[in-house]
Coordinates of N, CA and C in Angstrom, one line a residue:
M1 N -59.3 214.9 -302.3 CA -58.2 215.3 -302.5 C -57.8 214.3 -303.8
K2 N -57.3 215.1 -304.9 CA -57.2 214.6 -306.3 C -55.8 214.3 -306.5
I3 N -55.4 213.0 -306.7 CA -54.1 212.4 -306.9 C -53.6 211.8 -308.0
L4 N -52.6 212.4 -308.6 CA -52.0 211.6 -310.0 C -51.1 210.5 -309.7
V5 N -51.4 209.4 -310.2 CA -50.5 208.3 -309.8 C -49.6 207.6 -311.1
L6 N -48.5 207.7 -311.2 CA -47.7 207.1 -312.2 C -47.3 205.8 -311.6
C7 N -47.6 204.5 -312.4 CA -47.5 203.5 -312.0 C -47.3 202.4 -313.3
D8 N -46.9 201.1 -313.2 CA -46.9 199.9 -314.1 C -45.4 200.0 -314.8
D9 N -44.8 198.7 -314.5 CA -43.6 198.5 -315.3 C -43.7 196.9 -315.1
N10 N -42.6 196.3 -315.9 CA -42.6 195.0 -316.0 C -42.4 194.2 -314.7
W11 N -41.8 194.8 -313.6 CA -41.6 194.0 -312.4 C -42.9 194.6 -311.2
H12 N -43.4 195.5 -311.7 CA -44.4 196.3 -310.7 C -45.5 196.6 -311.4
P13 N -46.6 195.6 -311.7 CA -47.8 196.0 -312.3 C -48.6 196.9 -311.6
A14 N -49.4 197.6 -312.5 CA -50.5 198.7 -311.9 C -51.4 198.0 -311.3
D15 N -51.8 196.7 -311.3 CA -52.9 196.3 -310.6 C -52.5 196.2 -309.0
V16 N -51.1 196.1 -308.7 CA -50.7 196.0 -307.3 C -50.9 197.4 -306.6
V17 N -50.6 198.3 -307.5 CA -50.5 199.7 -306.9 C -52.1 200.1 -306.8
K18 N -52.9 199.9 -307.9 CA -54.3 200.1 -307.6 C -54.9 199.3 -306.6
G19 N -54.6 198.1 -306.4 CA -55.2 197.4 -305.4 C -54.9 197.9 -304.1
G20 N -53.9 198.4 -303.9 CA -53.3 199.1 -302.6 C -54.0 200.3 -302.2
L21 N -54.2 201.2 -303.4 CA -54.7 202.5 -303.2 C -56.1 202.5 -303.3
E22 N -56.8 201.9 -303.9 CA -58.4 202.1 -304.3 C -59.0 201.9 -302.8
P23 N -58.8 201.1 -302.0 CA -59.4 201.1 -300.6 C -59.5 202.5 -299.9
L24 N -58.5 203.2 -300.3 CA -58.5 204.4 -299.6 C -59.4 205.5 -300.4
R25 N -59.9 205.2 -301.5 CA -61.0 206.2 -302.0 C -62.2 206.3 -300.8
T26 N -62.5 205.6 -300.1 CA -63.5 205.7 -298.9 C -63.2 206.9 -298.0
K27 N -61.8 207.3 -297.9 CA -61.1 208.1 -297.0 C -61.0 209.5 -297.8
G28 N -61.6 209.6 -299.0 CA -61.6 211.0 -299.7 C -60.7 211.2 -300.6
F29 N -59.9 210.4 -301.1 CA -59.0 210.2 -301.9 C -59.5 209.8 -303.3
D30 N -59.3 210.6 -304.4 CA -59.6 210.2 -305.8 C -58.2 210.2 -306.6
F31 N -58.0 208.8 -307.0 CA -56.7 208.5 -307.8 C -57.2 208.4 -309.2
H32 N -56.1 209.1 -309.9 CA -56.2 209.0 -311.5 C -54.8 208.5 -312.0
Y33 N -54.8 207.2 -312.7 CA -53.7 206.5 -313.0 C -53.2 206.6 -314.3
I34 N -51.7 206.9 -314.4 CA -51.3 207.2 -315.7 C -50.1 205.9 -315.8
L35 N -50.2 205.0 -316.8 CA -49.5 203.8 -317.0 C -48.5 203.8 -317.9
E36 N -48.6 204.6 -318.7 CA -47.5 204.8 -319.9 C -47.1 206.3 -319.9
T37 N -45.7 206.5 -319.5 CA -45.1 207.9 -319.5 C -44.3 208.1 -320.9
D38 N -45.0 208.3 -322.0 CA -44.0 208.5 -323.0 C -43.8 210.0 -323.2
V39 N -43.1 210.4 -324.4 CA -42.7 211.6 -324.6 C -44.1 212.3 -324.8
E40 N -45.1 212.0 -325.6 CA -46.3 212.8 -325.9 C -47.0 213.2 -324.5
W41 N -47.2 212.3 -323.7 CA -47.8 212.4 -322.6 C -46.8 213.2 -321.5
Q42 N -45.6 213.4 -321.6 CA -44.9 214.1 -320.7 C -44.8 215.7 -321.0
E43 N -45.4 215.9 -322.3 CA -45.4 217.1 -322.8 C -46.7 217.9 -322.0
S44 N -47.7 217.0 -321.7 CA -48.8 217.4 -320.9 C -48.7 217.5 -319.4
L45 N -47.5 217.1 -318.9 CA -47.4 216.7 -317.6 C -47.5 218.1 -316.7
E46 N -46.8 219.3 -317.2 CA -46.8 220.5 -316.5 C -48.3 220.9 -316.3
R47 N -49.1 221.0 -317.2 CA -50.6 221.1 -317.0 C -51.1 220.2 -316.2
L48 N -50.9 218.8 -316.3 CA -51.5 217.9 -315.4 C -51.3 218.3 -313.8
L49 N -50.2 218.5 -313.7 CA -49.9 218.8 -312.2 C -50.5 219.8 -311.6
T50 N -51.0 220.7 -312.4 CA -51.8 222.0 -311.8 C -53.2 221.5 -311.5
E51 N -53.6 220.3 -312.0 CA -55.0 220.0 -311.8 C -55.2 219.0 -310.5
Y52 N -53.8 218.7 -309.9 CA -53.9 217.6 -308.7 C -53.3 218.1 -307.7
D53 N -53.6 217.6 -306.4 CA -53.1 218.0 -305.0 C -51.8 217.3 -304.6
L54 N -51.7 216.3 -305.6 CA -50.5 215.3 -305.1 C -49.9 214.4 -306.3
L55 N -48.6 214.2 -306.4 CA -48.3 213.3 -307.4 C -47.7 212.0 -306.6
I56 N -48.0 210.9 -307.1 CA -47.5 209.6 -306.7 C -46.6 209.0 -307.7
L57 N -45.4 208.7 -307.3 CA -44.6 207.8 -308.2 C -44.3 206.5 -307.8
A58 N -44.8 205.7 -308.5 CA -44.8 204.2 -308.1 C -44.5 203.2 -309.1
K59 N -43.4 203.7 -310.2 CA -43.0 202.9 -311.3 C -41.7 203.2 -311.4
S60 N -40.9 202.2 -311.9 CA -39.3 202.3 -312.2 C -39.0 203.1 -313.3
N61 N -38.0 203.5 -313.7 CA -37.6 204.5 -314.7 C -37.6 203.7 -316.1
R62 N -38.9 203.4 -316.6 CA -39.1 203.0 -317.7 C -40.7 203.5 -318.3
V63 N -40.7 203.6 -319.5 CA -41.9 204.3 -320.0 C -43.2 203.2 -319.7
S64 N -42.9 202.0 -319.9 CA -44.3 201.1 -319.7 C -43.8 199.6 -319.6
V65 N -44.7 198.8 -319.5 CA -44.3 197.4 -319.4 C -43.7 196.7 -320.8
L66 N -44.0 197.3 -321.8 CA -43.6 197.0 -323.1 C -42.5 197.9 -323.8
K67 N -42.4 199.2 -323.1 CA -41.5 200.0 -323.6 C -40.2 200.3 -322.7
E68 N -39.1 199.5 -322.7 CA -38.1 199.6 -321.7 C -37.2 200.8 -321.5
Q69 N -37.3 201.5 -322.4 CA -36.7 202.8 -322.3 C -36.9 203.7 -321.1
P70 N -35.8 204.5 -320.7 CA -36.1 205.3 -319.3 C -37.0 206.4 -319.9
W71 N -38.0 206.9 -319.0 CA -38.8 208.0 -319.3 C -38.4 209.2 -318.7
I72 N -37.5 209.2 -317.8 CA -37.2 210.6 -316.9 C -36.1 211.2 -317.9
T73 N -36.4 212.6 -318.1 CA -35.3 213.4 -318.7 C -34.9 214.4 -318.0
A74 N -33.8 215.2 -318.0 CA -33.4 216.5 -317.4 C -34.4 217.3 -317.2
Q75 N -35.2 217.5 -318.4 CA -36.4 218.4 -318.5 C -37.4 218.1 -317.5
T76 N -37.9 216.7 -317.4 CA -38.9 216.1 -316.5 C -38.4 216.3 -315.1
V77 N -37.1 216.0 -314.7 CA -36.8 216.2 -313.3 C -36.8 217.6 -312.9
G78 N -36.3 218.5 -314.0 CA -36.7 220.0 -313.7 C -38.2 220.3 -313.3
L79 N -38.9 219.9 -314.0 CA -40.3 220.1 -314.0 C -40.7 219.8 -312.6
L80 N -40.5 218.5 -312.3 CA -40.8 217.9 -311.0 C -40.3 218.7 -309.8
Q81 N -38.8 219.4 -309.9 CA -38.3 220.0 -308.9 C -39.2 221.4 -308.7
R82 N -39.4 221.9 -309.8 CA -40.2 223.3 -309.7 C -41.6 223.0 -309.1
Y83 N -42.2 222.0 -309.4 CA -43.6 221.5 -308.9 C -43.5 221.5 -307.4
V84 N -42.5 220.5 -306.9 CA -42.5 220.4 -305.5 C -42.0 221.9 -304.8
S85 N -41.0 222.6 -305.4 CA -40.7 223.7 -304.7 C -41.5 224.8 -304.5
A86 N -42.5 224.8 -305.6 CA -43.6 225.6 -305.4 C -44.8 225.3 -304.5
G87 N -44.7 224.2 -304.0 CA -45.6 223.7 -302.8 C -46.2 222.4 -303.2
G88 N -45.8 221.8 -304.1 CA -46.6 220.5 -304.5 C -46.1 219.2 -303.6
G89 N -46.6 218.3 -303.5 CA -46.2 217.0 -302.8 C -45.9 215.8 -303.7
L90 N -44.9 215.3 -303.4 CA -44.4 214.0 -304.2 C -44.4 212.8 -303.3
L91 N -45.0 211.8 -303.6 CA -45.0 210.6 -302.5 C -44.4 209.5 -303.4
V92 N -43.3 209.0 -303.1 CA -42.6 208.0 -304.1 C -42.9 206.6 -303.1
L93 N -43.4 205.6 -303.8 CA -43.7 204.4 -303.2 C -42.9 203.1 -303.8
H94 N -42.2 202.3 -303.2 CA -41.6 201.1 -303.6 C -40.8 201.3 -304.8
S95 N -41.4 200.7 -306.0 CA -40.8 201.0 -307.3 C -40.4 202.3 -307.8
G96 N -41.0 203.4 -307.2 CA -40.7 204.7 -307.5 C -39.3 205.0 -307.1
T97 N -38.7 204.1 -306.5 CA -37.3 204.5 -306.1 C -36.3 203.9 -307.2
V98 N -36.8 203.0 -308.1 CA -35.9 202.0 -308.9 C -35.5 202.6 -310.3
G99 N -34.4 202.6 -310.6 CA -33.8 203.2 -311.8 C -33.5 204.7 -311.8
Y100 N -33.4 205.3 -310.8 CA -33.1 206.7 -310.7 C -31.9 207.1 -309.7
A101 N -31.3 206.1 -309.2 CA -30.3 206.3 -308.2 C -28.9 206.9 -308.7
D102 N -28.9 206.8 -309.9 CA -27.7 207.4 -310.7 C -27.9 208.7 -311.3
L103 N -29.3 209.1 -311.4 CA -29.6 210.4 -312.1 C -29.5 211.5 -310.8
G104 N -28.6 212.3 -310.7 CA -28.1 213.1 -309.6 C -29.3 213.9 -309.1
D105 N -29.9 214.4 -310.1 CA -30.9 215.5 -309.6 C -32.2 214.9 -309.0
M106 N -32.3 213.7 -309.7 CA -33.7 213.0 -309.1 C -33.4 212.4 -308.0
R107 N -32.2 211.7 -307.9 CA -31.8 211.1 -306.5 C -31.8 212.2 -305.4
R108 N -31.4 213.4 -305.6 CA -31.6 214.6 -304.6 C -32.9 214.9 -304.2
L109 N -33.7 215.1 -305.4 CA -35.0 215.4 -305.1 C -35.9 214.4 -304.2
V110 N -35.7 213.2 -304.6 CA -36.2 212.1 -304.1 C -35.8 211.8 -302.5
G111 N -34.4 212.1 -302.5 CA -33.5 211.9 -301.2 C -32.9 210.5 -301.2
G112 N -32.9 209.6 -302.1 CA -32.3 208.4 -302.2 C -32.8 207.5 -303.4
G113 N -32.1 206.5 -303.4 CA -32.6 205.4 -304.5 C -32.3 204.1 -304.2
F114 N -33.0 203.2 -304.8 CA -32.9 201.7 -304.9 C -31.5 201.5 -305.4
R115 N -30.9 200.4 -304.5 CA -29.8 199.7 -305.2 C -29.9 198.1 -305.6
H116 N -30.5 197.3 -304.6 CA -30.7 196.0 -304.6 C -31.6 195.4 -303.8
H117 N -32.0 194.2 -304.0 CA -32.9 193.6 -303.0 C -32.5 192.1 -302.9
P118 N -32.5 191.5 -301.8 CA -32.4 189.9 -301.9 C -33.8 189.4 -302.5
E119 N -33.7 187.9 -302.3 CA -35.0 187.3 -302.7 C -35.9 187.7 -301.5
Q120 N -37.3 187.6 -301.9 CA -38.1 187.9 -300.9 C -38.1 187.2 -299.6
C121 N -38.4 187.9 -298.6 CA -38.2 187.1 -297.2 C -39.1 188.0 -296.3
S122 N -39.2 187.6 -295.0 CA -39.9 188.3 -294.1 C -39.4 189.7 -293.8
V123 N -40.1 190.7 -293.8 CA -39.4 192.1 -293.6 C -40.4 192.9 -292.5
T124 N -39.8 193.3 -291.7 CA -40.5 194.0 -290.4 C -40.2 195.4 -290.7
V125 N -41.5 196.3 -290.7 CA -41.6 197.5 -291.0 C -41.7 198.0 -289.7
E126 N -40.9 199.1 -289.1 CA -41.1 199.7 -287.8 C -41.0 201.2 -287.9
P127 N -41.6 201.9 -287.4 CA -41.5 203.5 -287.1 C -40.3 203.7 -286.2
V128 N -39.6 204.7 -286.3 CA -38.7 205.0 -285.4 C -38.8 206.3 -285.0
Q129 N -39.8 207.1 -285.4 CA -40.0 208.5 -285.0 C -41.8 208.6 -284.8
D130 N -42.3 209.4 -283.8 CA -43.5 209.5 -283.7 C -43.8 210.8 -284.6
T131 N -44.3 210.6 -285.8 CA -44.6 211.6 -286.7 C -45.9 211.8 -287.1
E132 N -46.3 212.9 -287.8 CA -47.9 212.7 -288.4 C -48.0 211.7 -289.5
I133 N -47.0 211.2 -289.9 CA -47.2 209.7 -290.7 C -47.3 208.7 -290.0
T134 N -46.5 208.6 -288.9 CA -46.3 207.2 -288.2 C -47.3 207.1 -287.0
R135 N -48.0 208.3 -286.5 CA -48.8 208.4 -285.5 C -49.9 207.0 -285.5
G136 N -49.8 206.4 -284.4 CA -50.9 205.3 -284.2 C -50.3 203.9 -285.0
V137 N -49.1 204.1 -285.4 CA -48.7 203.0 -286.2 C -47.7 202.0 -285.5
Q138 N -47.9 200.7 -285.4 CA -47.1 199.8 -285.0 C -46.2 199.0 -285.9
A139 N -45.2 198.4 -285.3 CA -44.4 197.4 -286.3 C -45.2 196.4 -286.8
F140 N -45.0 195.8 -288.3 CA -45.6 194.7 -288.7 C -44.7 194.2 -289.4
T141 N -45.0 192.8 -289.7 CA -44.0 191.9 -290.6 C -44.8 191.4 -291.8
E142 N -44.3 191.3 -292.9 CA -44.9 190.7 -294.0 C -43.9 190.1 -295.1
K143 N -44.3 189.1 -295.8 CA -43.2 188.8 -296.8 C -43.1 189.8 -297.9
D144 N -41.8 190.4 -298.2 CA -41.6 191.5 -299.4 C -40.4 191.6 -299.9
E145 N -40.1 192.2 -301.0 CA -38.7 192.6 -301.2 C -38.1 193.4 -300.3
H146 N -37.0 193.2 -299.7 CA -36.5 194.1 -298.7 C -35.3 194.9 -299.5
Y147 N -35.9 196.4 -299.7 CA -35.2 197.3 -300.5 C -33.8 197.7 -299.8
F148 N -32.8 197.7 -300.3 CA -31.6 198.4 -299.8 C -31.4 199.7 -300.8
V149 N -31.2 200.7 -299.8 CA -31.1 202.0 -300.7 C -29.8 202.7 -300.3
D150 N -29.5 203.7 -301.2 CA -28.4 204.6 -300.9 C -29.3 206.0 -300.8
M151 N -28.8 206.6 -299.6 CA -29.3 208.1 -299.3 C -28.7 209.1 -300.0
A152 N -29.2 210.0 -300.7 CA -28.6 211.1 -301.4 C -27.5 211.9 -300.4
D153 N -28.4 212.2 -299.4 CA -27.6 213.2 -298.3 C -28.4 212.9 -296.9
P154 N -27.8 211.9 -296.1 CA -28.5 211.6 -294.9 C -29.1 212.7 -294.0
G155 N -28.2 213.7 -294.2 CA -28.5 215.1 -293.3 C -29.6 215.9 -293.7
D156 N -30.1 215.6 -295.1 CA -31.1 216.1 -295.6 C -32.5 215.4 -295.4
A157 N -32.6 214.3 -295.1 CA -33.8 213.5 -295.2 C -34.0 213.1 -293.5
E158 N -35.3 213.0 -293.2 CA -35.7 212.5 -291.9 C -36.3 211.3 -292.0
V159 N -35.5 210.1 -291.6 CA -35.9 208.9 -291.6 C -37.0 208.6 -290.4
F160 N -38.2 208.1 -290.8 CA -39.2 208.0 -289.9 C -39.5 206.4 -289.8
M161 N -39.0 205.5 -290.7 CA -39.4 204.2 -290.6 C -38.1 203.4 -291.0
V162 N -37.8 202.3 -290.4 CA -36.9 201.4 -291.2 C -37.6 200.0 -291.5
T163 N -36.7 199.3 -292.2 CA -37.1 197.9 -292.7 C -36.1 197.0 -292.3
R164 N -36.4 195.8 -291.5 CA -35.4 194.8 -291.0 C -35.8 193.3 -291.7
S165 N -34.8 192.6 -291.8 CA -34.9 191.3 -292.3 C -33.6 190.6 -291.7
E166 N -33.5 189.5 -292.2 CA -32.2 188.6 -291.8 C -31.1 189.0 -292.6
H167 N -31.4 190.1 -293.6 CA -30.4 190.7 -294.3 C -29.8 192.0 -293.7
G168 N -30.4 192.5 -292.9 CA -30.0 193.6 -292.1 C -31.1 194.8 -292.0
E169 N -30.8 195.9 -291.7 CA -31.7 197.0 -291.5 C -31.5 198.1 -292.5
Q170 N -32.4 198.8 -293.1 CA -32.4 199.6 -294.2 C -33.3 200.9 -293.7
P171 N -33.2 202.3 -294.3 CA -34.2 203.1 -294.2 C -35.5 202.5 -294.8
G172 N -36.6 202.6 -294.2 CA -37.7 202.2 -295.0 C -38.8 203.3 -295.3
G173 N -38.6 204.6 -294.9 CA -39.5 205.6 -295.0 C -38.7 206.9 -294.8
W174 N -39.0 207.9 -295.4 CA -38.2 209.2 -295.0 C -38.9 210.4 -295.6
T175 N -38.8 211.6 -295.3 CA -39.3 212.7 -295.7 C -38.2 213.9 -296.0
R176 N -38.5 214.7 -296.7 CA -37.7 216.0 -297.0 C -38.5 217.1 -297.7
T177 N -38.0 218.2 -297.5 CA -38.7 219.3 -298.0 C -37.8 219.7 -299.1
E178 N -38.4 220.6 -300.2 CA -37.9 220.9 -301.2 C -38.6 222.2 -301.7
G179 N -37.7 223.3 -301.1 CA -38.6 224.7 -301.2 C -39.9 224.6 -300.5
N180 N -40.9 225.0 -301.0 CA -42.1 225.1 -300.2 C -43.0 223.5 -300.3
G181 N -42.4 222.6 -300.9 CA -43.1 221.3 -300.9 C -42.6 220.5 -300.3
R182 N -43.2 219.2 -300.2 CA -42.8 218.0 -299.4 C -42.6 216.7 -300.2
V183 N -41.6 215.8 -299.9 CA -41.5 214.7 -300.5 C -41.5 213.5 -299.5
C184 N -42.2 212.5 -299.5 CA -42.3 211.5 -298.7 C -41.9 210.0 -299.5
V185 N -41.1 209.3 -299.0 CA -40.7 207.9 -299.7 C -41.0 206.8 -298.5
M186 N -41.7 205.9 -299.2 CA -41.8 204.4 -298.3 C -41.4 203.4 -299.2
T187 N -40.4 202.4 -299.0 CA -40.1 201.5 -299.8 C -40.7 200.1 -299.8
P188 N -41.6 199.9 -298.7 CA -42.2 198.5 -298.8 C -43.4 198.5 -300.0
G189 N -43.6 197.2 -300.4 CA -44.7 197.2 -301.1 C -44.7 196.5 -302.5
H190 N -43.8 195.3 -302.6 CA -43.8 194.7 -303.8 C -45.1 193.8 -303.8
N191 N -45.7 193.3 -302.8 CA -46.8 192.4 -302.9 C -48.0 193.2 -302.4
L192 N -49.2 192.8 -303.0 CA -50.4 193.6 -302.6 C -50.7 193.2 -301.2
A193 N -50.4 192.1 -300.6 CA -50.5 191.8 -299.2 C -50.0 193.0 -298.3
V194 N -48.8 193.4 -298.6 CA -48.1 194.7 -298.0 C -49.0 195.8 -297.8
W195 N -49.5 196.3 -299.2 CA -50.2 197.3 -299.2 C -51.6 197.2 -298.5
L196 N -52.3 195.9 -298.5 CA -53.6 195.8 -297.9 C -53.4 195.6 -296.6
Q197 N -52.0 195.5 -295.8 CA -52.0 195.0 -294.4 C -52.6 196.4 -293.8
P198 N -53.6 196.3 -292.8 CA -54.2 197.4 -292.1 C -53.3 198.7 -291.7
T199 N -52.3 198.1 -291.0 CA -51.1 199.1 -290.5 C -50.5 199.9 -291.6
Y200 N -50.2 199.3 -292.9 CA -49.7 200.0 -294.1 C -50.7 201.0 -294.5
Q201 N -51.9 200.4 -294.7 CA -53.0 201.4 -295.1 C -53.0 202.8 -294.4
H202 N -53.0 202.3 -293.1 CA -53.0 203.6 -292.2 C -51.8 204.6 -292.4
L203 N -50.5 204.0 -292.7 CA -49.5 204.7 -292.9 C -49.7 205.5 -294.3
L204 N -50.0 204.8 -295.3 CA -50.5 205.5 -296.7 C -51.4 206.6 -296.5
Q205 N -52.4 206.3 -295.9 CA -53.4 207.6 -295.6 C -52.8 208.7 -295.0
Q206 N -52.0 208.6 -294.0 CA -51.4 209.6 -293.3 C -50.2 210.2 -294.1
A207 N -49.5 209.5 -294.8 CA -48.4 209.9 -295.7 C -49.1 210.8 -297.0
L208 N -50.2 210.3 -297.5 CA -50.9 211.2 -298.5 C -51.4 212.6 -297.7
V209 N -51.8 212.5 -296.7 CA -52.3 213.8 -296.1 C -51.0 214.6 -295.9
W210 N -50.1 214.0 -295.1 CA -49.0 215.0 -294.9 C -48.3 215.6 -296.1
T211 N -47.9 214.7 -297.1 CA -47.1 215.1 -298.4 C -47.8 216.2 -299.1
A212 N -49.3 216.1 -299.1 CA -50.0 217.3 -299.7 C -50.5 218.3 -299.2
S213 N -49.9 218.5 -297.9 CA -50.4 219.6 -296.8 C -49.5 220.6 -296.5
A214 N -48.2 220.9 -297.4 CA -47.2 221.6 -297.1 C -48.0 223.1 -297.1
P215 N -47.7 224.0 -296.0 CA -48.2 225.3 -296.1 C -47.5 226.2 -297.3
K216 N -48.5 226.8 -298.2 CA -47.9 227.5 -299.2 C -47.1 228.6 -298.5
G217 N -46.0 228.9 -298.9 CA -45.2 230.1 -298.7 C -44.5 229.7 -297.3
E218 N -44.2 228.2 -297.0 CA -43.8 228.0 -295.9 C -42.2 228.1 -295.8

């Protein structure tokens, strides 16, 4: 499976994302990483999406570590909507929810967005449904940023996982469909130890398969 990964910003270095995904190459996943989403690169995005089975968004809404300006435009959101609607898969991981909550169409496509997090603390990740993504997964606890999110339309998204800490409980993973395609969001993962946690590796593997497997014409 060929997967295009958008990652890297000043809070969420690409090394963490790569470190968390690369072990899954042994499961048949081939990752290609894009670290700078400037205007010139965006002009090639529509062509690029036809070459991959899945898109992972794991960067906040800024071009790169050095370029702080937002990268998402209304045109880009429209392209992503068309891609997913036509049967594409979008997997949004941790920082991929940051900086998009006030962008109506992007927030609706993703199903929600990051609002804030307390200081890093012990966060328990717990499945709340038996799905293709959570099958065989048990709750685990790691030090992490506990993301608090706003859901775009709770009735439109299926929450399959929650996150709990001393600060409360939040949706930690959800899915939704967009036309013929699938969207999956998982909010844990600021620290590499979370990505490499065996249970989370299992979640990632099953999320990749589910998100990329929408029956065309569904």
